[in-house]
Coordinates of C-alpha atoms in Angstrom, one line a residue:
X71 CA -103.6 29.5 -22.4
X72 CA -102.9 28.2 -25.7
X73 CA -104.2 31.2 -27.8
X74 CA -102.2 33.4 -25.3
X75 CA -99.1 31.3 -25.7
X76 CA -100.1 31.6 -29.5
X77 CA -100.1 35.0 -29.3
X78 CA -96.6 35.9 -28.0
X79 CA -95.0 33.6 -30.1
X80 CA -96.3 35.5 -33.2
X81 CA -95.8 38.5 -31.7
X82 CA -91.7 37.2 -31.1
X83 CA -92.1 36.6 -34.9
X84 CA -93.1 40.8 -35.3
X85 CA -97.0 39.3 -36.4
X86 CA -99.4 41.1 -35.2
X87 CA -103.1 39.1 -33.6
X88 CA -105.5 39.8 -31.5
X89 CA -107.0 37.2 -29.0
X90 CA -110.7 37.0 -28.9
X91 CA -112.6 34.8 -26.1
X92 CA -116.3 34.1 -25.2
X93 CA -115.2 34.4 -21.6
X94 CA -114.1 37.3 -19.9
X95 CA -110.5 38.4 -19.8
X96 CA -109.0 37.4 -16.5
X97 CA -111.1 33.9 -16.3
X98 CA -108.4 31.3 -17.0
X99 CA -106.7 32.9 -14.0
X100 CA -109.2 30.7 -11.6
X101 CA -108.6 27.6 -13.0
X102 CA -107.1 25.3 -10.6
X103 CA -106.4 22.4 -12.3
X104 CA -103.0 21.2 -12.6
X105 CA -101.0 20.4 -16.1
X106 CA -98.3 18.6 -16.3
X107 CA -96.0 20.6 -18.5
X108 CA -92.7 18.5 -20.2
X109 CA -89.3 19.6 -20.1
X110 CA -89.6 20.7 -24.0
X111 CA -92.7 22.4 -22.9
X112 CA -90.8 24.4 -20.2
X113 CA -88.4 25.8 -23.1
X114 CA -91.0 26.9 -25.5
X115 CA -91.9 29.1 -22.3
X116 CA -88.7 30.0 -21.3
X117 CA -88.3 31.7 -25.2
X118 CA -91.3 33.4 -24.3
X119 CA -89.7 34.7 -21.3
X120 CA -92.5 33.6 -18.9
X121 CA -90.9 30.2 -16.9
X122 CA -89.8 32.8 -14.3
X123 CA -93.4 33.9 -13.5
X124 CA -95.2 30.5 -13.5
X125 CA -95.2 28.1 -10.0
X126 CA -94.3 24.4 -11.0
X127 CA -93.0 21.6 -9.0
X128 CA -90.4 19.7 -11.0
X129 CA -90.9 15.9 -11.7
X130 CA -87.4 14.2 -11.0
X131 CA -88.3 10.8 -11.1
X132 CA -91.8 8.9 -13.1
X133 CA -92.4 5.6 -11.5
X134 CA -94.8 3.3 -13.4
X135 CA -96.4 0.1 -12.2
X136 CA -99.6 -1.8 -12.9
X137 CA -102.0 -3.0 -9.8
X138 CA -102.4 -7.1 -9.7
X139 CA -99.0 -7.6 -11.7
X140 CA -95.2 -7.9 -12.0
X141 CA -93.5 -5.3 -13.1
X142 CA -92.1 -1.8 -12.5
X143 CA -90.0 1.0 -14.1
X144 CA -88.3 4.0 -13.2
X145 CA -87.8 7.0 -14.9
X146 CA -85.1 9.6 -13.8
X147 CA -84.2 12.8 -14.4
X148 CA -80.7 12.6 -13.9
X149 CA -80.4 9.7 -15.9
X150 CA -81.4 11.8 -19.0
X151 CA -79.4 14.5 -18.3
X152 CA -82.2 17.4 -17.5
X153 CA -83.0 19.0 -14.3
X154 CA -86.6 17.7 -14.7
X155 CA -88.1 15.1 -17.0
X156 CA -91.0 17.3 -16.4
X157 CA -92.9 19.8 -14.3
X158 CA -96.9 20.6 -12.3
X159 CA -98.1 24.0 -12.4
X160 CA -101.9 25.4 -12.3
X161 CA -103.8 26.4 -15.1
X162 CA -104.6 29.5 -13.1
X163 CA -100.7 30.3 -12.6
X164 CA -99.4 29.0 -16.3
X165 CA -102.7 31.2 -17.6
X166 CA -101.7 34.4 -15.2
X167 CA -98.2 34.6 -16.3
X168 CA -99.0 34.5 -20.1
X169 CA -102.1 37.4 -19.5
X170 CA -99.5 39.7 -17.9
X171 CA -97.0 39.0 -21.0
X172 CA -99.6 39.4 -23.1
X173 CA -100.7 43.0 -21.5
X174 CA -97.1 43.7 -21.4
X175 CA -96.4 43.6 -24.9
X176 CA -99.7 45.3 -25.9
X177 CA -101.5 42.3 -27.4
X178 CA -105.0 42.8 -27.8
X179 CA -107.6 40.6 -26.0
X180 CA -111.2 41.2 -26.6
X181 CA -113.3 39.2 -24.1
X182 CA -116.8 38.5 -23.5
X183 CA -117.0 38.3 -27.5
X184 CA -118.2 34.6 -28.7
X185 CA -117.5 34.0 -32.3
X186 CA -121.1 32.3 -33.6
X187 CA -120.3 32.4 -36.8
X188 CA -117.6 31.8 -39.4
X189 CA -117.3 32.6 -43.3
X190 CA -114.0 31.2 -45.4
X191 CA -113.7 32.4 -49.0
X192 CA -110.1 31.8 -50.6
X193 CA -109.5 35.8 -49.7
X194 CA -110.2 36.1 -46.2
X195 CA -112.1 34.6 -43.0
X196 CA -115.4 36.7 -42.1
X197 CA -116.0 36.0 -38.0
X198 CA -120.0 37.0 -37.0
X199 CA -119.0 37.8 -32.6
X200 CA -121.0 39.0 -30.0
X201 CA -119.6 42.4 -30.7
X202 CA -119.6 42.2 -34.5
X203 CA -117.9 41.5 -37.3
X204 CA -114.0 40.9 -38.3
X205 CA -112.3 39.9 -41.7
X206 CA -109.2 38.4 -41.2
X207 CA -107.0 36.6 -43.7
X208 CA -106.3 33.8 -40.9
X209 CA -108.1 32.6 -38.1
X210 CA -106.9 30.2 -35.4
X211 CA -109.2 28.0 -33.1
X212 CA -107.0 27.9 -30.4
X213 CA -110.0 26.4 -27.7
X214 CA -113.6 24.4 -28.0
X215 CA -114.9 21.6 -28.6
X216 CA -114.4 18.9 -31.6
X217 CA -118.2 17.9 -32.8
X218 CA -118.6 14.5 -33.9
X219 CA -119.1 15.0 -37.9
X220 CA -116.5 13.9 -41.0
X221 CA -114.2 16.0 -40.4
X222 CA -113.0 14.2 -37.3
X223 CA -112.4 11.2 -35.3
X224 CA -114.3 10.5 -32.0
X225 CA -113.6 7.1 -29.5
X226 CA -115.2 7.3 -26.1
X227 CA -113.1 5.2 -23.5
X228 CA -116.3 4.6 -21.4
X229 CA -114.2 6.4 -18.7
X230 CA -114.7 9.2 -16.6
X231 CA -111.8 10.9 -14.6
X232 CA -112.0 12.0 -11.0
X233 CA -109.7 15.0 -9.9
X234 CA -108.8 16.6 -6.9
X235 CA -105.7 16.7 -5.0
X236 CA -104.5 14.6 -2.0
X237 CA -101.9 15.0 1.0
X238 CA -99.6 12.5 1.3
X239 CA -98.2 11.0 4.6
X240 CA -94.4 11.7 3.7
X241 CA -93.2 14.3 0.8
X242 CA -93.4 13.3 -2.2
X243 CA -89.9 13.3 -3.0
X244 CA -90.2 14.9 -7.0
X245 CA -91.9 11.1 -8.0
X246 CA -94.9 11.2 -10.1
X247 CA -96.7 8.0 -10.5
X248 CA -98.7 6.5 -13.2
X249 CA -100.0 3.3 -12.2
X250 CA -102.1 1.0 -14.9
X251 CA -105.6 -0.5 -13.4
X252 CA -108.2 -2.2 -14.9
X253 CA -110.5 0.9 -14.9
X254 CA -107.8 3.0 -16.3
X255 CA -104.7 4.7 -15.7
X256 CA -104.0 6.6 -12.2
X257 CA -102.0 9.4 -12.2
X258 CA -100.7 11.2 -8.6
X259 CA -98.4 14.3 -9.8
X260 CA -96.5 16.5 -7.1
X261 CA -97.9 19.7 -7.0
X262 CA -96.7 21.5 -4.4
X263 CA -96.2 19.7 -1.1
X264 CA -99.6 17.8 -2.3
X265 CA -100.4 15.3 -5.4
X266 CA -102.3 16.3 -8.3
X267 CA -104.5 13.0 -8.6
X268 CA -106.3 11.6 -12.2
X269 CA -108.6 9.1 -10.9
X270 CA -110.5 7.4 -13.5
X271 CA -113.0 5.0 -13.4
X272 CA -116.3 3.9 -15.9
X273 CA -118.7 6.7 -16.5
X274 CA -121.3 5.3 -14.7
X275 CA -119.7 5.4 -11.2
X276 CA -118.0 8.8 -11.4
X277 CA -120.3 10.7 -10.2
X278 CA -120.8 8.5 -6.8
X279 CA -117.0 8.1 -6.3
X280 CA -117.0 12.5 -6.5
X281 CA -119.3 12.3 -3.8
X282 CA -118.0 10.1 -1.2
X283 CA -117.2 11.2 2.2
X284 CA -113.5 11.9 2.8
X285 CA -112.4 9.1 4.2
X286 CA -114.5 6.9 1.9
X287 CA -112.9 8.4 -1.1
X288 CA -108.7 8.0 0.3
X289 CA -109.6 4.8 1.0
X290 CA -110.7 3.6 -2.7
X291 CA -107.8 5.6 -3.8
X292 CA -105.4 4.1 -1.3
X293 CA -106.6 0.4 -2.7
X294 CA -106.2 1.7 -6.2
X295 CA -102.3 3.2 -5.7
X296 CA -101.1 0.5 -3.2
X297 CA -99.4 1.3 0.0
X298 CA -96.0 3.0 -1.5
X299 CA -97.8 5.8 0.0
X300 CA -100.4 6.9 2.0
X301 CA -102.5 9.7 2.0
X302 CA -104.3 12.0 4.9
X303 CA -106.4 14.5 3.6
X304 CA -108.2 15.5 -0.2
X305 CA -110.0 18.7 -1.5
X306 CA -113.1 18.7 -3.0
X307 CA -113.4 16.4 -6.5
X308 CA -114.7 17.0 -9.7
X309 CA -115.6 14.9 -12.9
X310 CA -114.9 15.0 -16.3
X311 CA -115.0 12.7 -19.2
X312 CA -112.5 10.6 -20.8
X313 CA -112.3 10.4 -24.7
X314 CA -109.8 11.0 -27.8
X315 CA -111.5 13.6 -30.7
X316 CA -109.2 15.2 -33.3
X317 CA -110.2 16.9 -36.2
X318 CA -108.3 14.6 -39.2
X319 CA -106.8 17.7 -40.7
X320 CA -105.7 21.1 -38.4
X321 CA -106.2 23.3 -41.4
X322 CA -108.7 24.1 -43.8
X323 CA -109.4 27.0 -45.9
X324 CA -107.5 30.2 -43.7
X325 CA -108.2 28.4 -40.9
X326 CA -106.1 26.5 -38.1
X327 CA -106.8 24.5 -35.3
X328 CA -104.8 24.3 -31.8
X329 CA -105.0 22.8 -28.7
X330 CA -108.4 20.7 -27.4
X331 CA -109.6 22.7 -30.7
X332 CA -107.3 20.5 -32.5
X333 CA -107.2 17.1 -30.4
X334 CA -108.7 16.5 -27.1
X335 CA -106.4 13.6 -26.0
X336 CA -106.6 11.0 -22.5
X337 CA -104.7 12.3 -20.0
X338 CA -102.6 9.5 -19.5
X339 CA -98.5 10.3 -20.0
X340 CA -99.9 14.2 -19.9
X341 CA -99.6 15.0 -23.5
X342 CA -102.4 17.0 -24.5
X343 CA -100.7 20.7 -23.5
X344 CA -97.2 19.8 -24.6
X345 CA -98.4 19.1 -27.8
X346 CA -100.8 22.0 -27.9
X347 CA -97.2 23.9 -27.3
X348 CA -95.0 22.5 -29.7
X349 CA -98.1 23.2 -32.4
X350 CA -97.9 26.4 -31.4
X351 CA -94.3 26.6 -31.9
X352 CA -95.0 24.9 -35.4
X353 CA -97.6 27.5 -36.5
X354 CA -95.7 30.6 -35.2
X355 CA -92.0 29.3 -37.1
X356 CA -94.1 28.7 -40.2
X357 CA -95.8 32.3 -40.5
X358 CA -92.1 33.6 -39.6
X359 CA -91.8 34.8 -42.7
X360 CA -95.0 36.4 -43.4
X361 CA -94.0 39.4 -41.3
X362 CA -91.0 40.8 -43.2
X363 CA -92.3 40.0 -47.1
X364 CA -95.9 41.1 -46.7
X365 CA -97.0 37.5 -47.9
X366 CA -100.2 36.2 -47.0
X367 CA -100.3 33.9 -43.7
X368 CA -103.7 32.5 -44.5
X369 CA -102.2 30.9 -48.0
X370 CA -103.2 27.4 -48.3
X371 CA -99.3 26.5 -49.5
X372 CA -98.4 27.8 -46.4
X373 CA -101.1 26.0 -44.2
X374 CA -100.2 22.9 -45.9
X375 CA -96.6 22.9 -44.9
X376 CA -97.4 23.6 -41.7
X377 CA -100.2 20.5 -41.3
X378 CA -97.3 18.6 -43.0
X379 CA -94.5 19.7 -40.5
X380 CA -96.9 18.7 -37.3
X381 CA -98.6 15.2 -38.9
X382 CA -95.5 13.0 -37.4
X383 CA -95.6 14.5 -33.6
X384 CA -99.2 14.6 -33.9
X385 CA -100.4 11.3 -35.1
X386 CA -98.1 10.0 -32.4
X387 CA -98.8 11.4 -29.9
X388 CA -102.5 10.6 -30.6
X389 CA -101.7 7.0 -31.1
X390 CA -99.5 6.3 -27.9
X391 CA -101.9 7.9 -25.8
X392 CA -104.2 5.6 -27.4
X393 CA -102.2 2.5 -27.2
X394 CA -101.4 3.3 -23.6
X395 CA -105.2 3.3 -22.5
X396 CA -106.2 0.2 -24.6
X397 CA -103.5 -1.9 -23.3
X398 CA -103.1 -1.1 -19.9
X399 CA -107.4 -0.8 -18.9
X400 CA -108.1 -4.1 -18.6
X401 CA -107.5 -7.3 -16.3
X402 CA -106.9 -9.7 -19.7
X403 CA -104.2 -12.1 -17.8
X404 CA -102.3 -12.6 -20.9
X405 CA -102.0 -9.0 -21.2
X406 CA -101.1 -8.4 -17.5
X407 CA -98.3 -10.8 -18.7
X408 CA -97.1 -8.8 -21.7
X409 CA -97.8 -5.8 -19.6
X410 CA -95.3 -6.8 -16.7
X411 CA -92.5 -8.1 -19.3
X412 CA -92.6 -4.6 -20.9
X413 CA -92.1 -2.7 -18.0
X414 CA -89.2 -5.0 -16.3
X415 CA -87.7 -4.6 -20.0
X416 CA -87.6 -0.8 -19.5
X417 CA -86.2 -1.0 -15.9
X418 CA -83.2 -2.4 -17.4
X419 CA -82.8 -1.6 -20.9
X420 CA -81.7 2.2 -20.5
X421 CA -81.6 2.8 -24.3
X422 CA -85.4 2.1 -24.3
X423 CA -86.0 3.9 -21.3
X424 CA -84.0 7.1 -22.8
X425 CA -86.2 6.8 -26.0
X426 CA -89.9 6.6 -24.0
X427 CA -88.2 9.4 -21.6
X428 CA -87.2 11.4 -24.8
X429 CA -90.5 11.0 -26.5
X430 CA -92.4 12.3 -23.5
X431 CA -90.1 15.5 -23.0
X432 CA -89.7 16.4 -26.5
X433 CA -92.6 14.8 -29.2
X434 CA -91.4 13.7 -32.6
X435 CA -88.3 16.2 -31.9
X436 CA -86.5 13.4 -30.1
X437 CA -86.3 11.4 -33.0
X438 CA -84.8 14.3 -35.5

């Protein structure tokens, strides 16, 4: 999704790319996760004229809380003067209506073609695939993994996150929850006339929790939520682990990273693709200019100001994930304390509330 999104943006900008993915074409249209998208996010697709096409539940109110403590806060949509602080959509529907953009405006996709190899000189980028070879003067990692070496940063929460989706006993009214446990921060998103749910929990029991009967599994996740709500049915779970890797730089030599390619963040406050999208916005309004003087898109002046232009959003966004796991997975009592004060403190100061509510729709943007 992000190199697609990538894609048409350039392509607004009259620069021409090509998209090329080890899997075949088609494949991100199966994926069933959900993705909480922000209300920023939802522009940034809106300018690429697919909102329309993409299902999403909107997200009208966030209500957070924290299990054996004081303290709640609300978060409201109306109160910040959008129709949504945020929205839920599929990967598969998000990924379907970017590949039929994509095919509409003629944007090459080669898939099924693994890049295995790559060669930066300070003329061009030289990619070894599966189907050969290409020279480009810029290339753009726009999916994979981050490996463990200098060039990045790599913490390992000891977590594991358990996903699946749940019924609830009543709708769901627009509220998504987010409430803070010992083992790590729950998430339930309305997707649908269903919840999204994040479960997580230590690595070690993750697997066993994915496998528990029905019945067995609603009723660890009923103890974890509370009783606001309760919950009648869930699909089939699946496991993943919980971590923070960025590469310290997103540019090197012709080279640019996006995406989990760029920063693989915790899923907590759903950050991750909204700031995948607002990179992408970045990159796109930097190369701009490349398209109607013939200048070189892969010049390091030009990758610099573009590193330089995303280090505020990004770095915070990678901390206050950060900060948000830290403090809020653990049973410390003085913490729960500090914990409970913060959120009563948001529940009635609304200028802090605007600013946290601001920060998750927008990024650094809210604060310019």
């Amino acid at each position: 999704p992000v190199g697609m999104t990538l894609g048409l943006a350039l392509a607004a900008h009259g620069i021409r790319a090509s998209i090329h993915d080890a899997r075949p074409r088609g494949a991100a249209r199966h994926d069933k996760r959900a993705i909480a998208l922000s209300h920023g996010s939802r522009q940034i697709l809106e300018w690429l004229g697919v909102w329309q096409q993409i299902i999403a539940t909107p997200i009208r109110t966030i209500h957070v809380s924290q299990q054996g403590g004081f303290g709640r806060t609300r978060i409201r949509a109306e109160e910040q003067g959008v129709p949504a602080l945020g929205y839920v959509a599929t990967a598969a529907s998000i990924s379907t209506a970017l590949d039929n953009a994509r095919a509409t405006r003629n944007i090459e996709f080669h898939g099924d073609n693994r890049v295995e190899h790559a060669e930066a000189t300070a003329q061009h980028v030289t990619l070894h695939c599966t189907s050969g070879t290409i020279t480009t003067p810029l290339v753009v990692y726009a999916e994979g993994a981050i490996n463990a070496d200098a060039a990045a940063t790599v913490n390992d929460y000891g977590q594991h996150a358990v996903i699946c989706t749940v019924t609830p006993d009543r709708p769901h009214g627009n509220i998504a929850f987010e409430r803070f446990t010992p083992q790590g921060p729950l998430a339930l998103l309305p997707c649908g006339n269903e919840f999204a749910v994040i479960y997580p929990c230590p690595s070690d029991e993750a697997e066993f929790l994915a496998a528990l009967p029905d019945e067995k599994f609603i009723a660890r996740l009923q103890n974890h939520f509370g009783k606001r709500l309760g919950f009648s049915a869930v699909t089939p779970r699946h496991v993943f682990p919980l971590s923070l890797r960025y590469r310290n730089s997103p540019v090197d030599v012709r080279s640019v990273w996006l995406g989990n390619a760029a920063q693989t963040l915790h899923p907590v406050a759903g950050q991750g693709f909204n700031l995948a999208l607002r990179d992408v916005w970045e990159l796109a309004s930097t190369l701009a200019d490349t398209a109607n003087q013939a200048a070189d898109p892969g010049a390091a002046a030009l990758l610099a100001r573009y590193a330089a232009s995303r280090r505020l959003d990004r770095r915070s966004a990678i901390g206050f994930t950060d900060m948000l796991v830290r403090t809020f997975s653990n049973d410390i009592p003085p913490l729960r304390t500090v914990r409970g004060i913060g959120l009563c403190m948001l529940d009635i100061l609304p200028p802090l509330r605007g600013f946290v509510a601001r920060r998750m729709m927008y990024g650094a943007r809210a604060w310019t």
